[in-house]
mmCIF file of C-alpha atoms (C1' of nucleotides) in Angstrom:
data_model
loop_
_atom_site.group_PDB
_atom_site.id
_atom_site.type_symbol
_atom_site.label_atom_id
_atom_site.label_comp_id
_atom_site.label_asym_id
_atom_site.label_seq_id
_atom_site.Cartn_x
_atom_site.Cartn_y
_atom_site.Cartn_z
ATOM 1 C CA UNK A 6 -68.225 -76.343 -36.437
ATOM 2 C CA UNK A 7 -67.882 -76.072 -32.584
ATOM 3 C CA UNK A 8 -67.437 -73.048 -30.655
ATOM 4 C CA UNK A 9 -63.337 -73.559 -30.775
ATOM 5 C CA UNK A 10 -60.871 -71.209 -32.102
ATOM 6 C CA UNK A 11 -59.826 -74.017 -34.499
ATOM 7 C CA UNK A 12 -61.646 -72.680 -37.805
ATOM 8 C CA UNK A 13 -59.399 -69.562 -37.448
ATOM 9 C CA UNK A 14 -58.662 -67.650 -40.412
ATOM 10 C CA UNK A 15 -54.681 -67.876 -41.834
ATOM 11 C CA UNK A 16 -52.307 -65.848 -40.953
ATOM 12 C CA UNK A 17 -53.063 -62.510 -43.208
ATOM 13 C CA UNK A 18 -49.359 -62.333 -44.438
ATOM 14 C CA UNK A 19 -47.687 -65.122 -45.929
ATOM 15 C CA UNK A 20 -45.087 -63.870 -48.333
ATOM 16 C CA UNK A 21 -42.777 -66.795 -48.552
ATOM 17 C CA UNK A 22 -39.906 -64.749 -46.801
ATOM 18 C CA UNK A 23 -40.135 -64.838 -42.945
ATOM 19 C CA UNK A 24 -44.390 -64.850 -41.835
ATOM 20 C CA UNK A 25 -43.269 -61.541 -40.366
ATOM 21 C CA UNK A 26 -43.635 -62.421 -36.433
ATOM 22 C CA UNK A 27 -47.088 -64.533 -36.142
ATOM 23 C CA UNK A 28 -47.907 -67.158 -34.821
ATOM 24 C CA UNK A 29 -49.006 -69.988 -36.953
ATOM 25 C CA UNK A 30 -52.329 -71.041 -36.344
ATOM 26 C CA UNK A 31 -54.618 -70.340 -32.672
ATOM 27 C CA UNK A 32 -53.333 -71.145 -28.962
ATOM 28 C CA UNK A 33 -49.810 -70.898 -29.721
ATOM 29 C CA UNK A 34 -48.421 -69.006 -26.438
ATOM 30 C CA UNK A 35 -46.425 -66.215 -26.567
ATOM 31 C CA UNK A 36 -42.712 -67.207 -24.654
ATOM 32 C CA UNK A 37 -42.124 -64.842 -22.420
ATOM 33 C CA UNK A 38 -38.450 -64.917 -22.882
ATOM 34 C CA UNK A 39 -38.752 -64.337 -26.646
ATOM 35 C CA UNK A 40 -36.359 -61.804 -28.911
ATOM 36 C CA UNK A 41 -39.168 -60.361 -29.179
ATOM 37 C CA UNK A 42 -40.466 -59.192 -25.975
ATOM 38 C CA UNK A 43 -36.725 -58.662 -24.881
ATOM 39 C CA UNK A 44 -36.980 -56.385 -27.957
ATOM 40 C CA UNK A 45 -40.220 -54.525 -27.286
ATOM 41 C CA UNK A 46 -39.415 -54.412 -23.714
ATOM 42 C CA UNK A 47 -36.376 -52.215 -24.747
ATOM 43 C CA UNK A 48 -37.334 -49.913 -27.579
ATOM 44 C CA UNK A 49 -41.270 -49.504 -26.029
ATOM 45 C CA UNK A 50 -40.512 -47.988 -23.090
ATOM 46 C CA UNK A 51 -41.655 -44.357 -23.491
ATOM 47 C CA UNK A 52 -37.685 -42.619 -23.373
ATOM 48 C CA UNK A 53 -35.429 -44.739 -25.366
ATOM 49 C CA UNK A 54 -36.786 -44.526 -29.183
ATOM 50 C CA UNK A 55 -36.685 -40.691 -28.361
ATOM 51 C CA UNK A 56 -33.111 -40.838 -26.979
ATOM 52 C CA UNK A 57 -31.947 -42.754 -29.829
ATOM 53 C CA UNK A 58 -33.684 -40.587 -32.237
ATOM 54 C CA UNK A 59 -31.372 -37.766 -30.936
ATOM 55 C CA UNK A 60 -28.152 -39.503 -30.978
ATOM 56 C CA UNK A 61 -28.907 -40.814 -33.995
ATOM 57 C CA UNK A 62 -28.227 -36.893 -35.517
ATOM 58 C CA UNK A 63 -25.113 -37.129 -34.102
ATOM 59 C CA UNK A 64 -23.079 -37.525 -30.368
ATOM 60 C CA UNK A 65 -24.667 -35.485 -28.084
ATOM 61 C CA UNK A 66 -23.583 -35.106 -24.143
ATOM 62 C CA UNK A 67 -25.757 -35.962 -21.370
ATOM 63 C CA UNK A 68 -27.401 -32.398 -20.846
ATOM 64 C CA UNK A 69 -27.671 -32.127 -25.155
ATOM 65 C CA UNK A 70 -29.946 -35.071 -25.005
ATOM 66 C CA UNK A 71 -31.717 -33.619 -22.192
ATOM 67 C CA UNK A 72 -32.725 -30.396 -23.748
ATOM 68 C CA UNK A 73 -33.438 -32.208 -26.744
ATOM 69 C CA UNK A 74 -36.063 -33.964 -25.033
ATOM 70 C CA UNK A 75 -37.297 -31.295 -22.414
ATOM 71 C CA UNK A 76 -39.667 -33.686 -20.724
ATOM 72 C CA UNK A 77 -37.324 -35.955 -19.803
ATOM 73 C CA UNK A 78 -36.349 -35.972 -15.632
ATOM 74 C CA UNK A 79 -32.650 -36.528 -15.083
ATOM 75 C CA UNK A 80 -33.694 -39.853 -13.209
ATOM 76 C CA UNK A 81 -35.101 -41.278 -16.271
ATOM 77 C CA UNK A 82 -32.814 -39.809 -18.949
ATOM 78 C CA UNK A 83 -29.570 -42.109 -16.645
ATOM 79 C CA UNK A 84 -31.725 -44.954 -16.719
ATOM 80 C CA UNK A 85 -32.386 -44.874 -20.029
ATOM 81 C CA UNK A 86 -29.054 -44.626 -21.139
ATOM 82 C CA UNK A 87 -27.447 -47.165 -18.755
ATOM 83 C CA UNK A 88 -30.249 -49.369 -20.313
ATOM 84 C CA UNK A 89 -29.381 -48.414 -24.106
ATOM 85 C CA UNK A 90 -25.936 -49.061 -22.973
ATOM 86 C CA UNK A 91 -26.017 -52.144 -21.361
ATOM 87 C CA UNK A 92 -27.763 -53.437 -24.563
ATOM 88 C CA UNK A 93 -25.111 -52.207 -26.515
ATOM 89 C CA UNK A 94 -26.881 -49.565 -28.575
ATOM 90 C CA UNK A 95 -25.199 -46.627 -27.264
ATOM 91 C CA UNK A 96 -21.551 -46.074 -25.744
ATOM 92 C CA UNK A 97 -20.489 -43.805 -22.845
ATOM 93 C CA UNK A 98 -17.620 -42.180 -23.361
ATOM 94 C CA UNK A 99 -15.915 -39.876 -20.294
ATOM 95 C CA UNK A 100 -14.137 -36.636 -20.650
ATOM 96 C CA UNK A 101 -11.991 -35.793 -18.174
ATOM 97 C CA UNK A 102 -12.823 -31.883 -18.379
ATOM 98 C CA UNK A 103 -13.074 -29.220 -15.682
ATOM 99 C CA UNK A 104 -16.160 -30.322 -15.108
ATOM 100 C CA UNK A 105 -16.429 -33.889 -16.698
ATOM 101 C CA UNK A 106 -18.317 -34.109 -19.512
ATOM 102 C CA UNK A 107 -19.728 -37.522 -20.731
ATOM 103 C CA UNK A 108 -20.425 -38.318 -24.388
ATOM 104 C CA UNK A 109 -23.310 -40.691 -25.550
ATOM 105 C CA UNK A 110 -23.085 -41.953 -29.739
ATOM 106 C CA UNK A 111 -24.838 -44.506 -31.162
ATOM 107 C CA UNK A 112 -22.610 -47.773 -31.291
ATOM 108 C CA UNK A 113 -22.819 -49.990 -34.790
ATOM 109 C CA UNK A 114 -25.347 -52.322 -33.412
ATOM 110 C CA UNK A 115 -27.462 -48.882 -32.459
ATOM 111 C CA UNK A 116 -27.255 -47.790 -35.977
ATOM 112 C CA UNK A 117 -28.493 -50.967 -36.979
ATOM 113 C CA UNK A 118 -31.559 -50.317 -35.136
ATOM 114 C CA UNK A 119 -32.367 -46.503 -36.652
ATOM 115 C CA UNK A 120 -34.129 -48.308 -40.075
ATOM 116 C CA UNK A 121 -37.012 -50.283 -38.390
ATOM 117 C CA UNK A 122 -37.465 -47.568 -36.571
ATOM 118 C CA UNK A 123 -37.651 -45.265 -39.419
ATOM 119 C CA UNK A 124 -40.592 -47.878 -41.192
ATOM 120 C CA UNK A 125 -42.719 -47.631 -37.708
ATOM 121 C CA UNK A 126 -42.447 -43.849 -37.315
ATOM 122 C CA UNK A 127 -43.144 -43.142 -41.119
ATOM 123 C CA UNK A 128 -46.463 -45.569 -40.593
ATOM 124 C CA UNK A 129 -47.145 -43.301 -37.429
ATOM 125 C CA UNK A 130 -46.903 -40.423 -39.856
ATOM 126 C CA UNK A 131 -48.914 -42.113 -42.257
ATOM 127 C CA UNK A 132 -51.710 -43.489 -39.951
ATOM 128 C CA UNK A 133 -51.800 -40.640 -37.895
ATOM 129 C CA UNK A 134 -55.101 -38.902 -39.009
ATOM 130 C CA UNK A 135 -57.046 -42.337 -39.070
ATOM 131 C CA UNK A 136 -55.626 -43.201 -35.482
ATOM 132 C CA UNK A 137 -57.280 -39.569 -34.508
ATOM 133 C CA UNK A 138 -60.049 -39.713 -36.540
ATOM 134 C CA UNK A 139 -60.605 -43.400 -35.277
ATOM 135 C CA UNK A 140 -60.628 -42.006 -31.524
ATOM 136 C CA UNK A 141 -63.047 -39.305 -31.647
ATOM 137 C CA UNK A 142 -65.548 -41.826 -33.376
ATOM 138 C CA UNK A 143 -65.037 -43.733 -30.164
ATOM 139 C CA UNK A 144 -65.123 -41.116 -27.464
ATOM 140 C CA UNK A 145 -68.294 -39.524 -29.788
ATOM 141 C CA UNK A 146 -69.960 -43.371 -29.330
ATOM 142 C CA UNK A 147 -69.307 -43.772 -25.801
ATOM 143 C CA UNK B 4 -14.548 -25.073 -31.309
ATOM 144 C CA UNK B 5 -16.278 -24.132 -27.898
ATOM 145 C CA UNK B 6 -17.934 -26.867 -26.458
ATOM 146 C CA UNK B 7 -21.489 -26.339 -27.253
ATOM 147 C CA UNK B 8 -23.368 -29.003 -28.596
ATOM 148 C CA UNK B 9 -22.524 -26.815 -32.507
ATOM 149 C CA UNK B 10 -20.447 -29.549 -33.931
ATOM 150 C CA UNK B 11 -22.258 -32.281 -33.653
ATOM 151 C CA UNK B 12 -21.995 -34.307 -36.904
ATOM 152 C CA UNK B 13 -24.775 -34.421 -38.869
ATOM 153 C CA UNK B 14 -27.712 -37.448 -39.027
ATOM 154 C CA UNK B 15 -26.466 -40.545 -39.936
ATOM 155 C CA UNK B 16 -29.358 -41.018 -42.472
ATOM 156 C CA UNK B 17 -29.725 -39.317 -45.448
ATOM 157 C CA UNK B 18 -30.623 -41.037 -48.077
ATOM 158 C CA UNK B 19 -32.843 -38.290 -49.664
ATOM 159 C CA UNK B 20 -35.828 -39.859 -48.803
ATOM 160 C CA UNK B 21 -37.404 -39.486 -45.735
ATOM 161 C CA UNK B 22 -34.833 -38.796 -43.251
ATOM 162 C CA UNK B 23 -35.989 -41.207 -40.400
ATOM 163 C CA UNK B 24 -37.303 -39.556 -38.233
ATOM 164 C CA UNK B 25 -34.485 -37.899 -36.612
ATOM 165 C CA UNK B 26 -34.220 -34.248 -35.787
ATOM 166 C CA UNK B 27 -31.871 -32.331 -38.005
ATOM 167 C CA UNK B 28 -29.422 -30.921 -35.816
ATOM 168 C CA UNK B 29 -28.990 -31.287 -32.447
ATOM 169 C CA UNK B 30 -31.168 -28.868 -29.787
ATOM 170 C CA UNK B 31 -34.747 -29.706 -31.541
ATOM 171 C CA UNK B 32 -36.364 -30.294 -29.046
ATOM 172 C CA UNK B 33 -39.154 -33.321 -29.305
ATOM 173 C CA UNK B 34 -42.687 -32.449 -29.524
ATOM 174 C CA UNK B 35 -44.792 -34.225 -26.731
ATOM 175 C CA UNK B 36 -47.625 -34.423 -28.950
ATOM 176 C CA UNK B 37 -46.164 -35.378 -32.201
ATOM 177 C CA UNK B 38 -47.312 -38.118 -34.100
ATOM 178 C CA UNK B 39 -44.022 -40.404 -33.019
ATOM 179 C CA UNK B 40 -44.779 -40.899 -29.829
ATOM 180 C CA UNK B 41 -48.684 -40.847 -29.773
ATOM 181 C CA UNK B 42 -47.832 -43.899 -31.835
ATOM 182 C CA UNK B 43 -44.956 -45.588 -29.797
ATOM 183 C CA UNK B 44 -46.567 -45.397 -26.506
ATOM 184 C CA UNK B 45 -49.671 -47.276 -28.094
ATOM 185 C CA UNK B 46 -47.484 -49.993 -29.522
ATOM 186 C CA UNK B 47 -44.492 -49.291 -26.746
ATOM 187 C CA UNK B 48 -46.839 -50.745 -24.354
ATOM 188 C CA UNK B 49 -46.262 -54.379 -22.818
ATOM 189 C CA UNK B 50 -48.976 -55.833 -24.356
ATOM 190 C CA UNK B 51 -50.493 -54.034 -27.800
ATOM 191 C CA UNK B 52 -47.998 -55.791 -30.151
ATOM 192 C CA UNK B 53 -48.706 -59.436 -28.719
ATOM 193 C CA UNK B 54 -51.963 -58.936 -28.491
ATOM 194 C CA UNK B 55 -52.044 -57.491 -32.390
ATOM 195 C CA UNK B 56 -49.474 -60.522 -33.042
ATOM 196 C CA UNK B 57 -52.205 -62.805 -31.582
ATOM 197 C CA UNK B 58 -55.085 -61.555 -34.037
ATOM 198 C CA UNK B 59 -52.685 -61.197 -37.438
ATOM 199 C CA UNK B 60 -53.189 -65.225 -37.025
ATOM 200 C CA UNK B 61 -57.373 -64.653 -37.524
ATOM 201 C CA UNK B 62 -59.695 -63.309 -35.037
ATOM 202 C CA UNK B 63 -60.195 -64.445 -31.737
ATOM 203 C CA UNK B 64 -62.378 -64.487 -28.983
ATOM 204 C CA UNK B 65 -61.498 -62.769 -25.650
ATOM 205 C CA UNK B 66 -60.887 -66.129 -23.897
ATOM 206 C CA UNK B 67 -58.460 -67.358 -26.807
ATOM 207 C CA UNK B 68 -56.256 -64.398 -26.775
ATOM 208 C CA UNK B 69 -55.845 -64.567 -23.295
ATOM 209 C CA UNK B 70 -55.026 -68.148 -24.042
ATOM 210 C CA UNK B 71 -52.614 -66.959 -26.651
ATOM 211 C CA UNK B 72 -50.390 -64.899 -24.410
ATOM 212 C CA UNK B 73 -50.902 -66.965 -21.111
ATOM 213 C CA UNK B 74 -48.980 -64.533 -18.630
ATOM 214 C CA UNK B 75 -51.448 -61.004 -19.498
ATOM 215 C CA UNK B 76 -54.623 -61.247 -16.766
ATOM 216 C CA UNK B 77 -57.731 -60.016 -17.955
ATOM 217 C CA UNK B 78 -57.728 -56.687 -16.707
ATOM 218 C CA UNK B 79 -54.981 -55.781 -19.211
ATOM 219 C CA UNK B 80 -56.392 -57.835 -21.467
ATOM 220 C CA UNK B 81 -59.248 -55.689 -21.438
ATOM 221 C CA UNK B 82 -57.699 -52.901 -21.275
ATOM 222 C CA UNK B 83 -55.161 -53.055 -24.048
ATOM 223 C CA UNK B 84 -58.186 -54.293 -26.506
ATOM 224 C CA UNK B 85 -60.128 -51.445 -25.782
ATOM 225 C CA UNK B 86 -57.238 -48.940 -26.313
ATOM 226 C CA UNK B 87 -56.631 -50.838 -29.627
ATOM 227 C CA UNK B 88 -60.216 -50.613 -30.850
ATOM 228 C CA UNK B 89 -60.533 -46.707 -29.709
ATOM 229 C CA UNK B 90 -57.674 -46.445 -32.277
ATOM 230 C CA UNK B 91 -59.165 -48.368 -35.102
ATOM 231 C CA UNK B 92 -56.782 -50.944 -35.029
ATOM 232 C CA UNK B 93 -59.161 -53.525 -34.274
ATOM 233 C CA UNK B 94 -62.604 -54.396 -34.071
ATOM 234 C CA UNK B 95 -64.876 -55.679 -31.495
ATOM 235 C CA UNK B 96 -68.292 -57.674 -32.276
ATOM 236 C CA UNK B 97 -70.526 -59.595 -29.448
ATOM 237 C CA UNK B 98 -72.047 -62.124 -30.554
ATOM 238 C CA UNK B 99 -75.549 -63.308 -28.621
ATOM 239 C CA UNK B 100 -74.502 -66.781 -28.003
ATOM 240 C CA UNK B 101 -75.442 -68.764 -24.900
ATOM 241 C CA UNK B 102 -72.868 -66.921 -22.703
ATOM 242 C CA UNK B 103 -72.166 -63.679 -24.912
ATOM 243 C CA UNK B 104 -69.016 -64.461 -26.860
ATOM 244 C CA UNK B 105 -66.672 -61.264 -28.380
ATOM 245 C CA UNK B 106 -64.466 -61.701 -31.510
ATOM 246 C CA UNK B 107 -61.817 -58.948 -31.964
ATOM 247 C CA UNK B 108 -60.095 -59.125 -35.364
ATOM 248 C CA UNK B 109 -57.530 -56.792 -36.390
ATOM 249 C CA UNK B 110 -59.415 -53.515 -39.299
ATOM 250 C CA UNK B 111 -58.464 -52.742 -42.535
ATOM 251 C CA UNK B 112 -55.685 -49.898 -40.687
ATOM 252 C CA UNK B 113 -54.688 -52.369 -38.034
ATOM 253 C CA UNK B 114 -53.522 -55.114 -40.748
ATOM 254 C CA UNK B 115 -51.130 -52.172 -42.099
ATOM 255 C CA UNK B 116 -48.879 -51.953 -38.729
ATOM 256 C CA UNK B 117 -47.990 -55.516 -39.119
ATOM 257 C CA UNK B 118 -45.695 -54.831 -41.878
ATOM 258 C CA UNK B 119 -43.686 -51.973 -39.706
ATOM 259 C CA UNK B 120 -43.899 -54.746 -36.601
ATOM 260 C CA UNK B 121 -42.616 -57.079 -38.510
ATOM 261 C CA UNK B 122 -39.548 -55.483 -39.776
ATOM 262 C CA UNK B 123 -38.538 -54.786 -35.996
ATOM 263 C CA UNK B 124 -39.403 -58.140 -35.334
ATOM 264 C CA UNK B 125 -36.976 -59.115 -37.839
ATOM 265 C CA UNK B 126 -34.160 -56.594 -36.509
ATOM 266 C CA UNK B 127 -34.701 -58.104 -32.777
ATOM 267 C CA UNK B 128 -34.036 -61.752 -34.242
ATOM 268 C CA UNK B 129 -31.239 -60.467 -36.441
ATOM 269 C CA UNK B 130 -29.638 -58.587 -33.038
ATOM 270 C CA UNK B 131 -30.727 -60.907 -29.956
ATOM 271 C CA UNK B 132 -27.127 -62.475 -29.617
ATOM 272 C CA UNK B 133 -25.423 -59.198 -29.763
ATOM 273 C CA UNK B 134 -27.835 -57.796 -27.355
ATOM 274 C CA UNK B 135 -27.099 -60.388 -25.011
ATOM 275 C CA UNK B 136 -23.393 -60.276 -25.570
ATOM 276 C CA UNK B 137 -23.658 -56.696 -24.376
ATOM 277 C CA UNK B 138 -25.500 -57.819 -21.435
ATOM 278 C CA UNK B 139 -23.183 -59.908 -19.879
ATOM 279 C CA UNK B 140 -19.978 -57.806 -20.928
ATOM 280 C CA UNK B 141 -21.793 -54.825 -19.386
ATOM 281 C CA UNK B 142 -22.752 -56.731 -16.056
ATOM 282 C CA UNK B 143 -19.115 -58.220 -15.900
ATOM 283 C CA UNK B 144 -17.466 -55.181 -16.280
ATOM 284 C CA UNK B 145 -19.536 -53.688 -12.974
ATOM 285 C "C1'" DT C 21 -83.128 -77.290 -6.748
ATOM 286 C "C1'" DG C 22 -79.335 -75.872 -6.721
ATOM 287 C "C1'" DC C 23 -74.102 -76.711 -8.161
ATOM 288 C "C1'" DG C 24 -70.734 -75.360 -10.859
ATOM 289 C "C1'" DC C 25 -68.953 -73.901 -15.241
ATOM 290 C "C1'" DA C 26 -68.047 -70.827 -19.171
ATOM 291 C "C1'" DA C 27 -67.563 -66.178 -21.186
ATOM 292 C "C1'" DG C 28 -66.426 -61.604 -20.713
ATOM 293 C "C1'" DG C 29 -65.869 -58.546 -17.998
ATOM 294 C "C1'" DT C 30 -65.560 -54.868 -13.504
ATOM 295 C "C1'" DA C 31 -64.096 -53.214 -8.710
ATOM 296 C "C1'" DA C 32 -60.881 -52.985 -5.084
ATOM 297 C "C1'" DC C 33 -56.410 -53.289 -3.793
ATOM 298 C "C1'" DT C 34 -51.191 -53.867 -4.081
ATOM 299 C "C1'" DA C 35 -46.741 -53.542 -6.416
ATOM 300 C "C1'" DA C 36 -43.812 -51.484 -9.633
ATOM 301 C "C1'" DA C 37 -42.403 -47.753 -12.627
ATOM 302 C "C1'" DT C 38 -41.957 -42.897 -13.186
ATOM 303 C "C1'" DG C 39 -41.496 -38.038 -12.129
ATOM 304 C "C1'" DA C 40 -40.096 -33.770 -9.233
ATOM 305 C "C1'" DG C 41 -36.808 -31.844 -7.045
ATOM 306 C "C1'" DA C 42 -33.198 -31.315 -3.590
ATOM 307 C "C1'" DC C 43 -28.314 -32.592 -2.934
ATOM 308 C "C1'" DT C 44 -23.180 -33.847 -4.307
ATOM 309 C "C1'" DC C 45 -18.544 -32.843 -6.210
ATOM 310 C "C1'" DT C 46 -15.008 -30.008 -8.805
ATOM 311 C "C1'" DA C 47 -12.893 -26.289 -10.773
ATOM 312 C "C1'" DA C 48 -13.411 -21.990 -13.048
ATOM 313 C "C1'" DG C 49 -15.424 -17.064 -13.304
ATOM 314 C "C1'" DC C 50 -16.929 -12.622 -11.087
ATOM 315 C "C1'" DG D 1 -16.536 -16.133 -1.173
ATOM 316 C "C1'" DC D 2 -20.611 -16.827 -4.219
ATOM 317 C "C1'" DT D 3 -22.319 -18.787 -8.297
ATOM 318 C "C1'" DT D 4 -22.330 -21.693 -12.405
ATOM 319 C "C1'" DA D 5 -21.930 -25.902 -15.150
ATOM 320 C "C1'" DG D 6 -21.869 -30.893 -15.929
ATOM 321 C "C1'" DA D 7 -23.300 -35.268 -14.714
ATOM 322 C "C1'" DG D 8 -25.275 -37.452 -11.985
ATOM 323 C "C1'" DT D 9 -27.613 -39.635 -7.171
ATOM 324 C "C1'" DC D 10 -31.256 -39.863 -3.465
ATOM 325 C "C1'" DT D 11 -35.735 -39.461 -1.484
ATOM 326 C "C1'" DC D 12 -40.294 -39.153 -1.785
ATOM 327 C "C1'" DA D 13 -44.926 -38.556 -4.211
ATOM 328 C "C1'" DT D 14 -47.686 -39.802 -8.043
ATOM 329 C "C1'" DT D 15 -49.029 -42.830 -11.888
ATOM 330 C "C1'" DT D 16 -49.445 -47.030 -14.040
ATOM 331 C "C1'" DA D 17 -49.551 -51.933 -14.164
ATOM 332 C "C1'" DG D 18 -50.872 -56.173 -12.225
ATOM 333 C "C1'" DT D 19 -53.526 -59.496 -8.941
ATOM 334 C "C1'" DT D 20 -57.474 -61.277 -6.911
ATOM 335 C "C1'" DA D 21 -62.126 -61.642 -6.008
ATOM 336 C "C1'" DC D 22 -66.530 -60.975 -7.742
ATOM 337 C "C1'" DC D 23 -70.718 -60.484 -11.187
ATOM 338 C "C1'" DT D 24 -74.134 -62.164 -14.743
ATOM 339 C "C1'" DT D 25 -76.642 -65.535 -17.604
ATOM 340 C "C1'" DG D 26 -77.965 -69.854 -19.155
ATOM 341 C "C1'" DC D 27 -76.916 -74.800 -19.451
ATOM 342 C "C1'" DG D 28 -75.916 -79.592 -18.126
ATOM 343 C "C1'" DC D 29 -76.233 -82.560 -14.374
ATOM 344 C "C1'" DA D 30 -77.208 -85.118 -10.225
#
DNA sequence: TGCGCAAGGTAACTAAATGAGACTCTAAGC
DNA sequence: GCTTAGAGTCTCATTTAGTTACCTTGCGCA
């Protein structure tokens, strides 16, 4: 047995459908380019699963969204829906009113997108207490 | 009908369970602290899921993860196990070898978020070629 | 003896992302 | 005329991420 990573345990999952998203076996790198980093990338920055979270109750205007999420700076709330846009999740759509009014709704493909969402956030819910409880064990141990 | 935010239509999900985790109704605003995104900005960050994707294959030694995902330097390699282990989603044990070695391996709690990863994982396969169709139409449209 | 390597970091510094807030434009309301 | 609303943009300051060099310990090696 040398000091290699080749006696690695298996992968913990293996249900016969798809090995969720492992890597089989050690030293496999990671592509950069992946689905999914270009995933992550998208739904992991810190605005976007909030901003989809909103439209997904419904089309909501550009200053809705913001006072749904009141910590949001105008800055970032346009880049994040340019970015949700550009991706296809979300479509603009412009009123010409007295003052023009812009409409953001979830597009199909954004719907598509509200279900794994839903499984991560109910974990969050679920894990919530351990994750603090975990924490405080580690500050407390320094 | 003024043209308040009052008629939205209402969530998309309801299928009596669980609704998601969308707000009912638009205007709620979202609570900085709330267990959603104390969870998404752990595993919204650039590196937590590879690295977590890395050790769902068996644990590994510092040196091998960093092997795994070639393109994360060490400081961030550092970093993101550390934030990991403070929330119990993996564990870290030195071993006195020659030149001290370190295996992380994923706990007991952090073997539970692969199932919600892997269900996005699964969506971001399912959706890459729509995602990139959106791209380009986006960017050619200016 | 003294070189260099391996492992697992840390410290110092730079680059990129994010946030705060002032500014724009238009038409209506007071 | 002055102000307000909507939907942004622009500039600048702060925060966060990333890069590079360096440290420590013991071993093999020449």
């Amino acid at each position: 047995m040398g000091q290699g990573e080749a006696e690695v345990t298996p992968p913990v999952f293996d249900d016969g459908t798809e090995l969720f998203f492992m890597a089989r076996g050690p030293y496999r790198p990671v592509d950069p380019q992946c689905a999914v980093r270009d995933v992550l990338d998208r739904i992991g920055d810190k605005w976007s699963t909030l901003v989809m979270r909103t439209l997904a109750t419904g089309p909501h205007r550009f200053s809705a969204v913001q006072r749904a999420i009141p910590d949001i700076s105008k800055r970032m709330l346009t880049q994040t829906l340019r970015d949700l846009e550009r991706d296809g999740l979300i479509s603009r759509t412009v009123f010409p009113t007295k003052p023009p009014s812009v409409e953001y709704r979830l597009t199909p493909l954004g719907v598509t997108i509200l279900e794994p969402l839903a499984v991560l956030v109910q974990w969050a819910n679920r894990s919530h207490d351990a994750i603090k409880r975990a924490r405080l064990a580690f500050d407390e141990a320094g």
